[in-house]
Amino acid sequence: MPVQFSSKLQSLLIPSTRVVVFTGAGISAESGVPTFRGQNGLWKEFRVEDLATPQAFATDPQRVWEWYNWRRELISRIDPNGGHLAVAEFEKFFSDFWLVTQNVDGLHDRSGNHRILKLHGDIWEVRCVSCGNGSVDSRPVLPSLPPHCECGDLLRPGVVWFGEVLPASVFEKAVQVTQSCGLFFSVGTSAEVFPAAQLPGIARQHGAYVVEVNIERSAAAYEANEVLLGKAGEVLPAIAASLSVRSA
Ligand code: OAD
């Protein structure tokens, strides 16, 4: 069925509209990255407490790293999908554009976005637990676990775990661009993890037109002016196609 959206949304698809796209795991699902919640979600198979908290890492860094190695290897084998590519088109089209993502998989970077605010870090980065030194390590699988920093202490994945605060400057910037945008897309997120999940509501309170794209209504759907039910890899390319028509 062709993707249909409102004339209001269509009227906002002009280069001068300030746009924020906020993404979650659902945008990467069609590439083959498992989401966290839902029927086949990672948190059905694994326990957050064992793998995604500072306590889990302190208790068993080897086990935590084995899980991250599994995810790194999986992500390294797959490609961005039409949803990611459409978001990259948005960045080229709109003169004031920001992508705010909860995803750590790096697929938005690979599909060509640059103005990205990564709320939950990046799976391709590592950081020392003692000296804080961080770097990019894009090897699909780290060979000897757990990896160590030159200072001798452990390296951890450069992601935000449960119980940790988001990088303050990144979250502040995300709130700022959300407050000042005219069009806010919330794509493929259950909107269950805070503080990220506040963003659709903040956008709405500050007068943005809020559009949710999801295969089902999220916990933040009530904040949306318009809910487009469907796969991100189908809905977003349809919107991107409409951009190119209007800019021709
Ligand atoms: P979730 O797994 O909670 O939600 C994924 C959302 O994507 C659900 O609302 C699905 O309905 C939707 N979805 C699935 N396939 C889709 C598709 N093809 N197109 C559009 N939507 C689709 O993932 P997040 O909301 O990203 O945090 O989870 C938020 C945070 O919880 C993650 O960043 C991670 C996790 O625990 C940390 O690790 C700190």
PDB file of C-alpha atoms and ligand atoms in Angstrom:
ATOM      1  CA  MET A   1       0.000   0.000   0.000  1.00  0.00           C
ATOM      2  CA  PRO A   2       1.447   3.426  -0.883  1.00  0.00           C
ATOM      3  CA  VAL A   3       2.596   5.512   2.073  1.00  0.00           C
ATOM      4  CA  GLN A   4       0.174   8.351   2.715  1.00  0.00           C
ATOM      5  CA  PHE A   5       0.828  11.381   4.836  1.00  0.00           C
ATOM      6  CA  SER A   6      -0.995  14.620   5.519  1.00  0.00           C
ATOM      7  CA  SER A   7      -0.960  17.807   3.493  1.00  0.00           C
ATOM      8  CA  LYS A   8       0.325  19.518   6.661  1.00  0.00           C
ATOM      9  CA  LEU A   9       3.420  17.308   6.677  1.00  0.00           C
ATOM     10  CA  GLN A  10       3.791  17.780   2.936  1.00  0.00           C
ATOM     11  CA  SER A  11       3.720  21.570   3.410  1.00  0.00           C
ATOM     12  CA  LEU A  12       6.618  21.326   5.892  1.00  0.00           C
ATOM     13  CA  LEU A  13       8.867  19.437   3.479  1.00  0.00           C
ATOM     14  CA  ILE A  14      10.663  22.566   2.323  1.00  0.00           C
ATOM     15  CA  PRO A  15      14.374  23.329   2.831  1.00  0.00           C
ATOM     16  CA  SER A  16      13.776  26.136   5.338  1.00  0.00           C
ATOM     17  CA  THR A  17      11.957  23.909   7.867  1.00  0.00           C
ATOM     18  CA  ARG A  18      14.071  23.148  10.925  1.00  0.00           C
ATOM     19  CA  VAL A  19      14.023  19.388  11.244  1.00  0.00           C
ATOM     20  CA  VAL A  20      15.015  16.917  13.937  1.00  0.00           C
ATOM     21  CA  VAL A  21      14.888  13.176  13.358  1.00  0.00           C
ATOM     22  CA  PHE A  22      14.986  11.109  16.551  1.00  0.00           C
ATOM     23  CA  THR A  23      15.720   7.428  16.017  1.00  0.00           C
ATOM     24  CA  GLY A  24      15.711   4.184  17.962  1.00  0.00           C
ATOM     25  CA  ALA A  25      16.507   0.554  17.310  1.00  0.00           C
ATOM     26  CA  GLY A  26      13.530   0.110  14.962  1.00  0.00           C
ATOM     27  CA  ILE A  27      15.243   2.001  12.159  1.00  0.00           C
ATOM     28  CA  SER A  28      18.001  -0.618  12.110  1.00  0.00           C
ATOM     29  CA  ALA A  29      15.658  -3.618  12.389  1.00  0.00           C
ATOM     30  CA  GLU A  30      15.301  -3.997   8.631  1.00  0.00           C
ATOM     31  CA  SER A  31      19.093  -4.142   8.348  1.00  0.00           C
ATOM     32  CA  GLY A  32      19.085  -7.124  10.720  1.00  0.00           C
ATOM     33  CA  VAL A  33      20.010  -5.457  14.017  1.00  0.00           C
ATOM     34  CA  PRO A  34      17.777  -6.832  16.789  1.00  0.00           C
ATOM     35  CA  THR A  35      15.669  -4.314  18.692  1.00  0.00           C
ATOM     36  CA  PHE A  36      15.670  -4.314  22.496  1.00  0.00           C
ATOM     37  CA  ARG A  37      11.991  -4.780  23.258  1.00  0.00           C
ATOM     38  CA  GLY A  38       9.154  -6.614  21.536  1.00  0.00           C
ATOM     39  CA  GLN A  39       8.834 -10.269  20.645  1.00  0.00           C
ATOM     40  CA  ASN A  40      12.389 -10.942  19.471  1.00  0.00           C
ATOM     41  CA  GLY A  41      13.979  -8.117  21.454  1.00  0.00           C
ATOM     42  CA  LEU A  42      17.418  -8.492  23.029  1.00  0.00           C
ATOM     43  CA  TRP A  43      15.987  -7.899  26.505  1.00  0.00           C
ATOM     44  CA  LYS A  44      13.823 -11.016  26.100  1.00  0.00           C
ATOM     45  CA  GLU A  45      16.921 -13.177  25.652  1.00  0.00           C
ATOM     46  CA  PHE A  46      19.440 -11.335  27.824  1.00  0.00           C
ATOM     47  CA  ARG A  47      19.251  -9.638  31.209  1.00  0.00           C
ATOM     48  CA  VAL A  48      20.052  -5.912  31.322  1.00  0.00           C
ATOM     49  CA  GLU A  49      21.576  -6.436  34.771  1.00  0.00           C
ATOM     50  CA  ASP A  50      24.109  -8.941  33.402  1.00  0.00           C
ATOM     51  CA  LEU A  51      25.256  -6.971  30.364  1.00  0.00           C
ATOM     52  CA  ALA A  52      24.375  -3.304  30.302  1.00  0.00           C
ATOM     53  CA  THR A  53      25.152  -1.804  33.700  1.00  0.00           C
ATOM     54  CA  PRO A  54      28.390  -0.577  35.314  1.00  0.00           C
ATOM     55  CA  GLN A  55      27.885  -3.255  37.990  1.00  0.00           C
ATOM     56  CA  ALA A  56      27.755  -5.994  35.363  1.00  0.00           C
ATOM     57  CA  PHE A  57      31.040  -4.762  33.904  1.00  0.00           C
ATOM     58  CA  ALA A  58      32.689  -4.553  37.319  1.00  0.00           C
ATOM     59  CA  THR A  59      31.553  -8.107  38.110  1.00  0.00           C
ATOM     60  CA  ASP A  60      32.373  -9.813  34.825  1.00  0.00           C
ATOM     61  CA  PRO A  61      34.021  -7.648  32.145  1.00  0.00           C
ATOM     62  CA  GLN A  62      34.785 -10.703  30.039  1.00  0.00           C
ATOM     63  CA  ARG A  63      31.097 -11.641  29.769  1.00  0.00           C
ATOM     64  CA  VAL A  64      30.049  -8.070  28.952  1.00  0.00           C
ATOM     65  CA  TRP A  65      32.742  -7.791  26.272  1.00  0.00           C
ATOM     66  CA  GLU A  66      31.750 -11.135  24.735  1.00  0.00           C
ATOM     67  CA  TRP A  67      28.229  -9.753  24.268  1.00  0.00           C
ATOM     68  CA  TYR A  68      29.557  -6.543  22.727  1.00  0.00           C
ATOM     69  CA  ASN A  69      31.870  -8.558  20.473  1.00  0.00           C
ATOM     70  CA  TRP A  70      28.827 -10.553  19.298  1.00  0.00           C
ATOM     71  CA  ARG A  71      26.941  -7.338  18.536  1.00  0.00           C
ATOM     72  CA  ARG A  72      29.957  -5.715  16.840  1.00  0.00           C
ATOM     73  CA  GLU A  73      30.453  -8.730  14.592  1.00  0.00           C
ATOM     74  CA  LEU A  74      26.747  -8.817  13.697  1.00  0.00           C
ATOM     75  CA  ILE A  75      26.606  -5.107  12.866  1.00  0.00           C
ATOM     76  CA  SER A  76      29.837  -5.242  10.855  1.00  0.00           C
ATOM     77  CA  ARG A  77      28.209  -7.734   8.458  1.00  0.00           C
ATOM     78  CA  ILE A  78      25.105  -5.699   7.634  1.00  0.00           C
ATOM     79  CA  ASP A  79      24.352  -2.493   5.767  1.00  0.00           C
ATOM     80  CA  PRO A  80      22.228   0.594   6.304  1.00  0.00           C
ATOM     81  CA  ASN A  81      18.704   0.234   4.875  1.00  0.00           C
ATOM     82  CA  GLY A  82      16.384   2.565   3.002  1.00  0.00           C
ATOM     83  CA  GLY A  83      15.322   4.240   6.250  1.00  0.00           C
ATOM     84  CA  HIS A  84      18.889   5.262   7.083  1.00  0.00           C
ATOM     85  CA  LEU A  85      19.472   6.410   3.510  1.00  0.00           C
ATOM     86  CA  ALA A  86      16.328   8.539   3.598  1.00  0.00           C
ATOM     87  CA  VAL A  87      17.515  10.258   6.796  1.00  0.00           C
ATOM     88  CA  ALA A  88      20.802  11.021   5.040  1.00  0.00           C
ATOM     89  CA  GLU A  89      18.765  12.591   2.217  1.00  0.00           C
ATOM     90  CA  PHE A  90      16.938  14.737   4.786  1.00  0.00           C
ATOM     91  CA  GLU A  91      20.259  16.121   6.031  1.00  0.00           C
ATOM     92  CA  LYS A  92      21.175  17.206   2.504  1.00  0.00           C
ATOM     93  CA  PHE A  93      17.761  18.738   1.837  1.00  0.00           C
ATOM     94  CA  PHE A  94      16.922  20.683   5.002  1.00  0.00           C
ATOM     95  CA  SER A  95      19.254  23.583   5.735  1.00  0.00           C
ATOM     96  CA  ASP A  96      18.841  23.188   9.513  1.00  0.00           C
ATOM     97  CA  PHE A  97      18.857  19.507  10.327  1.00  0.00           C
ATOM     98  CA  TRP A  98      19.827  17.371  13.316  1.00  0.00           C
ATOM     99  CA  LEU A  99      19.702  13.654  13.846  1.00  0.00           C
ATOM    100  CA  VAL A 100      19.342  12.566  17.455  1.00  0.00           C
ATOM    101  CA  THR A 101      19.837   8.839  17.868  1.00  0.00           C
ATOM    102  CA  GLN A 102      19.688   6.333  20.681  1.00  0.00           C
ATOM    103  CA  ASN A 103      21.411   3.803  18.448  1.00  0.00           C
ATOM    104  CA  VAL A 104      25.028   2.833  18.951  1.00  0.00           C
ATOM    105  CA  ASP A 105      25.400   0.784  15.764  1.00  0.00           C
ATOM    106  CA  GLY A 106      26.994   3.453  13.567  1.00  0.00           C
ATOM    107  CA  LEU A 107      24.641   2.797  10.642  1.00  0.00           C
ATOM    108  CA  HIS A 108      23.629   6.469  10.470  1.00  0.00           C
ATOM    109  CA  ASP A 109      27.298   7.430  10.037  1.00  0.00           C
ATOM    110  CA  ARG A 110      27.722   4.800   7.342  1.00  0.00           C
ATOM    111  CA  SER A 111      24.681   6.031   5.408  1.00  0.00           C
ATOM    112  CA  GLY A 112      26.022   9.580   5.234  1.00  0.00           C
ATOM    113  CA  ASN A 113      24.660  11.608   8.152  1.00  0.00           C
ATOM    114  CA  HIS A 114      27.081  14.008   9.846  1.00  0.00           C
ATOM    115  CA  ARG A 115      24.957  16.153  12.137  1.00  0.00           C
ATOM    116  CA  ILE A 116      24.383  13.326  14.606  1.00  0.00           C
ATOM    117  CA  LEU A 117      23.865  13.556  18.355  1.00  0.00           C
ATOM    118  CA  LYS A 118      24.483  10.115  19.846  1.00  0.00           C
ATOM    119  CA  LEU A 119      22.628   9.979  23.141  1.00  0.00           C
ATOM    120  CA  HIS A 120      23.742   6.467  24.101  1.00  0.00           C
ATOM    121  CA  GLY A 121      27.278   6.493  22.711  1.00  0.00           C
ATOM    122  CA  ASP A 122      28.840   4.399  19.986  1.00  0.00           C
ATOM    123  CA  ILE A 123      29.602   0.682  19.980  1.00  0.00           C
ATOM    124  CA  TRP A 124      32.715   1.342  17.863  1.00  0.00           C
ATOM    125  CA  GLU A 125      34.307   3.439  20.593  1.00  0.00           C
ATOM    126  CA  VAL A 126      36.178   2.202  23.653  1.00  0.00           C
ATOM    127  CA  ARG A 127      37.035   4.130  26.806  1.00  0.00           C
ATOM    128  CA  CYS A 128      39.330   3.484  29.752  1.00  0.00           C
ATOM    129  CA  VAL A 129      37.528   2.999  33.062  1.00  0.00           C
ATOM    130  CA  SER A 130      40.355   4.804  34.926  1.00  0.00           C
ATOM    131  CA  CYS A 131      42.012   7.482  32.819  1.00  0.00           C
ATOM    132  CA  GLY A 132      38.965   8.064  30.602  1.00  0.00           C
ATOM    133  CA  ASN A 133      40.994   7.938  27.384  1.00  0.00           C
ATOM    134  CA  GLY A 134      38.699   7.110  24.493  1.00  0.00           C
ATOM    135  CA  SER A 135      39.310   5.962  20.944  1.00  0.00           C
ATOM    136  CA  VAL A 136      37.623   4.375  17.961  1.00  0.00           C
ATOM    137  CA  ASP A 137      38.244   0.670  17.474  1.00  0.00           C
ATOM    138  CA  SER A 138      36.367  -0.507  14.426  1.00  0.00           C
ATOM    139  CA  ARG A 139      37.587  -4.082  14.375  1.00  0.00           C
ATOM    140  CA  PRO A 140      34.461  -6.277  14.190  1.00  0.00           C
ATOM    141  CA  VAL A 141      35.756  -8.459  17.012  1.00  0.00           C
ATOM    142  CA  LEU A 142      38.291  -7.467  19.640  1.00  0.00           C
ATOM    143  CA  PRO A 143      40.795 -10.309  19.815  1.00  0.00           C
ATOM    144  CA  SER A 144      41.702 -10.479  23.471  1.00  0.00           C
ATOM    145  CA  LEU A 145      39.076  -9.901  26.121  1.00  0.00           C
ATOM    146  CA  PRO A 146      38.759  -7.815  28.145  1.00  0.00           C
ATOM    147  CA  PRO A 147      40.857  -5.202  26.311  1.00  0.00           C
ATOM    148  CA  HIS A 148      43.227  -2.978  28.289  1.00  0.00           C
ATOM    149  CA  CYS A 149      44.249   0.659  28.069  1.00  0.00           C
ATOM    150  CA  GLU A 150      47.894   1.725  27.813  1.00  0.00           C
ATOM    151  CA  CYS A 151      47.574   2.864  31.438  1.00  0.00           C
ATOM    152  CA  GLY A 152      46.942  -0.746  32.412  1.00  0.00           C
ATOM    153  CA  ASP A 153      43.287  -0.596  33.413  1.00  0.00           C
ATOM    154  CA  LEU A 154      40.288  -1.977  31.538  1.00  0.00           C
ATOM    155  CA  LEU A 155      38.748  -0.546  28.411  1.00  0.00           C
ATOM    156  CA  ARG A 156      34.943  -0.541  28.300  1.00  0.00           C
ATOM    157  CA  PRO A 157      32.524  -0.095  25.396  1.00  0.00           C
ATOM    158  CA  GLY A 158      31.898   3.602  24.664  1.00  0.00           C
ATOM    159  CA  VAL A 159      28.183   3.315  25.302  1.00  0.00           C
ATOM    160  CA  VAL A 160      25.807   4.536  27.988  1.00  0.00           C
ATOM    161  CA  TRP A 161      24.607   1.793  30.305  1.00  0.00           C
ATOM    162  CA  PHE A 162      21.534   1.691  32.511  1.00  0.00           C
ATOM    163  CA  GLY A 163      22.121   3.690  35.667  1.00  0.00           C
ATOM    164  CA  GLU A 164      24.548   6.055  33.919  1.00  0.00           C
ATOM    165  CA  VAL A 165      23.923   9.626  32.872  1.00  0.00           C
ATOM    166  CA  LEU A 166      23.869  10.625  29.239  1.00  0.00           C
ATOM    167  CA  PRO A 167      26.778  12.756  28.005  1.00  0.00           C
ATOM    168  CA  ALA A 168      25.567  16.147  29.266  1.00  0.00           C
ATOM    169  CA  SER A 169      26.630  18.313  26.339  1.00  0.00           C
ATOM    170  CA  VAL A 170      25.081  15.898  23.826  1.00  0.00           C
ATOM    171  CA  PHE A 171      21.762  15.710  25.656  1.00  0.00           C
ATOM    172  CA  GLU A 172      21.647  19.490  26.192  1.00  0.00           C
ATOM    173  CA  LYS A 173      22.206  20.051  22.482  1.00  0.00           C
ATOM    174  CA  ALA A 174      19.513  17.489  21.663  1.00  0.00           C
ATOM    175  CA  VAL A 175      17.029  19.310  23.890  1.00  0.00           C
ATOM    176  CA  GLN A 176      18.005  22.664  22.388  1.00  0.00           C
ATOM    177  CA  VAL A 177      17.526  21.564  18.768  1.00  0.00           C
ATOM    178  CA  THR A 178      14.295  19.784  19.721  1.00  0.00           C
ATOM    179  CA  GLN A 179      12.943  22.966  21.308  1.00  0.00           C
ATOM    180  CA  SER A 180      13.700  25.037  18.239  1.00  0.00           C
ATOM    181  CA  CYS A 181      12.671  22.725  15.403  1.00  0.00           C
ATOM    182  CA  GLY A 182       9.486  23.024  13.369  1.00  0.00           C
ATOM    183  CA  LEU A 183       9.225  19.365  12.372  1.00  0.00           C
ATOM    184  CA  PHE A 184      10.204  16.454  14.607  1.00  0.00           C
ATOM    185  CA  PHE A 185      10.223  12.833  13.465  1.00  0.00           C
ATOM    186  CA  SER A 186      10.293  10.081  16.098  1.00  0.00           C
ATOM    187  CA  VAL A 187      11.311   6.909  14.279  1.00  0.00           C
ATOM    188  CA  GLY A 188      11.503   3.294  15.451  1.00  0.00           C
ATOM    189  CA  THR A 189      11.657   3.908  19.166  1.00  0.00           C
ATOM    190  CA  SER A 190       9.451   2.469  21.884  1.00  0.00           C
ATOM    191  CA  ALA A 191      10.007   5.751  23.794  1.00  0.00           C
ATOM    192  CA  GLU A 192      10.353   3.818  27.020  1.00  0.00           C
ATOM    193  CA  VAL A 193      13.875   4.834  28.030  1.00  0.00           C
ATOM    194  CA  PHE A 194      14.355   8.203  29.685  1.00  0.00           C
ATOM    195  CA  PRO A 195      15.566  10.870  29.385  1.00  0.00           C
ATOM    196  CA  ALA A 196      15.663  10.286  25.596  1.00  0.00           C
ATOM    197  CA  ALA A 197      11.941   9.491  25.564  1.00  0.00           C
ATOM    198  CA  GLN A 198      11.159  13.044  26.714  1.00  0.00           C
ATOM    199  CA  LEU A 199      12.142  14.487  23.359  1.00  0.00           C
ATOM    200  CA  PRO A 200       8.900  13.984  21.382  1.00  0.00           C
ATOM    201  CA  GLY A 201       6.975  15.684  24.214  1.00  0.00           C
ATOM    202  CA  ILE A 202       9.486  18.546  24.389  1.00  0.00           C
ATOM    203  CA  ALA A 203       9.144  19.028  20.630  1.00  0.00           C
ATOM    204  CA  ARG A 204       5.364  19.121  20.877  1.00  0.00           C
ATOM    205  CA  GLN A 205       5.370  21.539  23.835  1.00  0.00           C
ATOM    206  CA  HIS A 206       7.583  23.919  21.883  1.00  0.00           C
ATOM    207  CA  GLY A 207       5.315  23.962  18.867  1.00  0.00           C
ATOM    208  CA  ALA A 208       6.941  21.476  16.493  1.00  0.00           C
ATOM    209  CA  TYR A 209       4.821  19.301  14.247  1.00  0.00           C
ATOM    210  CA  VAL A 210       5.562  15.822  15.604  1.00  0.00           C
ATOM    211  CA  VAL A 211       5.429  12.782  13.342  1.00  0.00           C
ATOM    212  CA  GLU A 212       5.889   9.255  14.645  1.00  0.00           C
ATOM    213  CA  VAL A 213       7.049   6.502  12.284  1.00  0.00           C
ATOM    214  CA  ASN A 214       6.731   3.035  13.781  1.00  0.00           C
ATOM    215  CA  ILE A 215       5.229  -0.363  13.046  1.00  0.00           C
ATOM    216  CA  GLU A 216       3.044   0.170  16.126  1.00  0.00           C
ATOM    217  CA  ARG A 217       2.149   3.106  18.321  1.00  0.00           C
ATOM    218  CA  SER A 218       4.903   3.878  20.848  1.00  0.00           C
ATOM    219  CA  ALA A 219       4.560   5.096  24.420  1.00  0.00           C
ATOM    220  CA  ALA A 220       5.001   8.628  23.046  1.00  0.00           C
ATOM    221  CA  ALA A 221       2.483   8.323  20.207  1.00  0.00           C
ATOM    222  CA  TYR A 222       0.048  10.548  22.110  1.00  0.00           C
ATOM    223  CA  GLU A 223       2.529  13.406  21.677  1.00  0.00           C
ATOM    224  CA  ALA A 224       2.446  13.042  17.881  1.00  0.00           C
ATOM    225  CA  ASN A 225       0.378  15.189  15.552  1.00  0.00           C
ATOM    226  CA  GLU A 226       0.578  12.384  13.026  1.00  0.00           C
ATOM    227  CA  VAL A 227       1.421   8.685  13.360  1.00  0.00           C
ATOM    228  CA  LEU A 228       2.611   6.910  10.232  1.00  0.00           C
ATOM    229  CA  LEU A 229       2.269   3.198  10.897  1.00  0.00           C
ATOM    230  CA  GLY A 230       4.725   1.205   8.813  1.00  0.00           C
ATOM    231  CA  LYS A 231       8.330   0.197   8.479  1.00  0.00           C
ATOM    232  CA  ALA A 232      10.875   2.974   8.633  1.00  0.00           C
ATOM    233  CA  GLY A 233      12.488   1.494   5.517  1.00  0.00           C
ATOM    234  CA  GLU A 234       9.261   2.087   3.602  1.00  0.00           C
ATOM    235  CA  VAL A 235       7.793   5.239   5.163  1.00  0.00           C
ATOM    236  CA  LEU A 236      10.959   7.377   5.237  1.00  0.00           C
ATOM    237  CA  PRO A 237      11.951   6.732   1.599  1.00  0.00           C
ATOM    238  CA  ALA A 238       8.418   7.750   0.569  1.00  0.00           C
ATOM    239  CA  ILE A 239       8.865  11.050   2.419  1.00  0.00           C
ATOM    240  CA  ALA A 240      12.354  11.479   0.934  1.00  0.00           C
ATOM    241  CA  ALA A 241      10.948  10.900  -2.545  1.00  0.00           C
ATOM    242  CA  SER A 242       8.504  13.703  -1.942  1.00  0.00           C
ATOM    243  CA  LEU A 243      11.429  16.000  -1.032  1.00  0.00           C
ATOM    244  CA  SER A 244      13.170  15.435  -4.299  1.00  0.00           C
ATOM    245  CA  VAL A 245       9.992  16.167  -6.255  1.00  0.00           C
ATOM    246  CA  ARG A 246       9.563  19.477  -4.459  1.00  0.00           C
ATOM    247  CA  SER A 247      13.196  20.548  -4.777  1.00  0.00           C
ATOM    248  CA  ALA A 248      13.339  19.792  -8.527  1.00  0.00           C
TER     249      ALA A 248
HETATM  250  P1  OAD B   1      13.155  -0.638  21.443  1.00  0.00           P
HETATM  251  O1  OAD B   1      13.611  -2.018  21.156  1.00  0.00           O
HETATM  252  O2  OAD B   1      12.678  -0.343  22.809  1.00  0.00           O
HETATM  253  O3  OAD B   1      11.988  -0.239  20.458  1.00  0.00           O
HETATM  254  C1  OAD B   1      12.089  -0.453  19.103  1.00  0.00           C
HETATM  255  C2  OAD B   1      10.897   0.195  18.420  1.00  0.00           C
HETATM  256  O4  OAD B   1      11.055   0.047  17.018  1.00  0.00           O
HETATM  257  C3  OAD B   1       9.540  -0.417  18.794  1.00  0.00           C
HETATM  258  O5  OAD B   1       8.646   0.643  19.098  1.00  0.00           O
HETATM  259  C4  OAD B   1       9.110  -1.145  17.509  1.00  0.00           C
HETATM  260  O6  OAD B   1       7.697  -1.125  17.326  1.00  0.00           O
HETATM  261  C5  OAD B   1       9.815  -0.309  16.460  1.00  0.00           C
HETATM  262  N1  OAD B   1      10.129  -0.989  15.193  1.00  0.00           N
HETATM  263  C6  OAD B   1      10.552  -2.262  15.004  1.00  0.00           C
HETATM  264  N2  OAD B   1      10.796  -2.506  13.711  1.00  0.00           N
HETATM  265  C7  OAD B   1      10.534  -1.344  13.043  1.00  0.00           C
HETATM  266  C8  OAD B   1      10.609  -0.921  11.679  1.00  0.00           C
HETATM  267  N3  OAD B   1      11.015  -1.749  10.720  1.00  0.00           N
HETATM  268  N4  OAD B   1      10.274   0.352  11.384  1.00  0.00           N
HETATM  269  C9  OAD B   1       9.857   1.212  12.359  1.00  0.00           C
HETATM  270  N5  OAD B   1       9.771   0.877  13.649  1.00  0.00           N
HETATM  271  C10 OAD B   1      10.107  -0.370  13.999  1.00  0.00           C
HETATM  272  O7  OAD B   1      14.364   0.318  21.003  1.00  0.00           O
HETATM  273  P2  OAD B   1      14.680   1.809  21.485  1.00  0.00           P
HETATM  274  O8  OAD B   1      13.431   2.595  21.631  1.00  0.00           O
HETATM  275  O9  OAD B   1      15.741   2.320  20.602  1.00  0.00           O
HETATM  276  O10 OAD B   1      19.444   1.824  25.624  1.00  0.00           O
HETATM  277  O11 OAD B   1      15.288   1.540  22.915  1.00  0.00           O
HETATM  278  C11 OAD B   1      15.781   2.616  23.645  1.00  0.00           C
HETATM  279  C12 OAD B   1      16.978   2.191  24.425  1.00  0.00           C
HETATM  280  O12 OAD B   1      16.682   1.021  25.194  1.00  0.00           O
HETATM  281  C13 OAD B   1      18.187   1.766  23.603  1.00  0.00           C
HETATM  282  O13 OAD B   1      18.961   2.849  23.160  1.00  0.00           O
HETATM  283  C14 OAD B   1      18.946   0.936  24.585  1.00  0.00           C
HETATM  284  C15 OAD B   1      17.803   0.100  25.072  1.00  0.00           C
HETATM  285  O14 OAD B   1      17.972  -0.571  26.250  1.00  0.00           O
HETATM  286  C16 OAD B   1      20.615   1.610  26.189  1.00  0.00           C
HETATM  287  O15 OAD B   1      21.322   0.673  25.885  1.00  0.00           O
HETATM  288  C17 OAD B   1      20.954   2.612  27.227  1.00  0.00           C
END
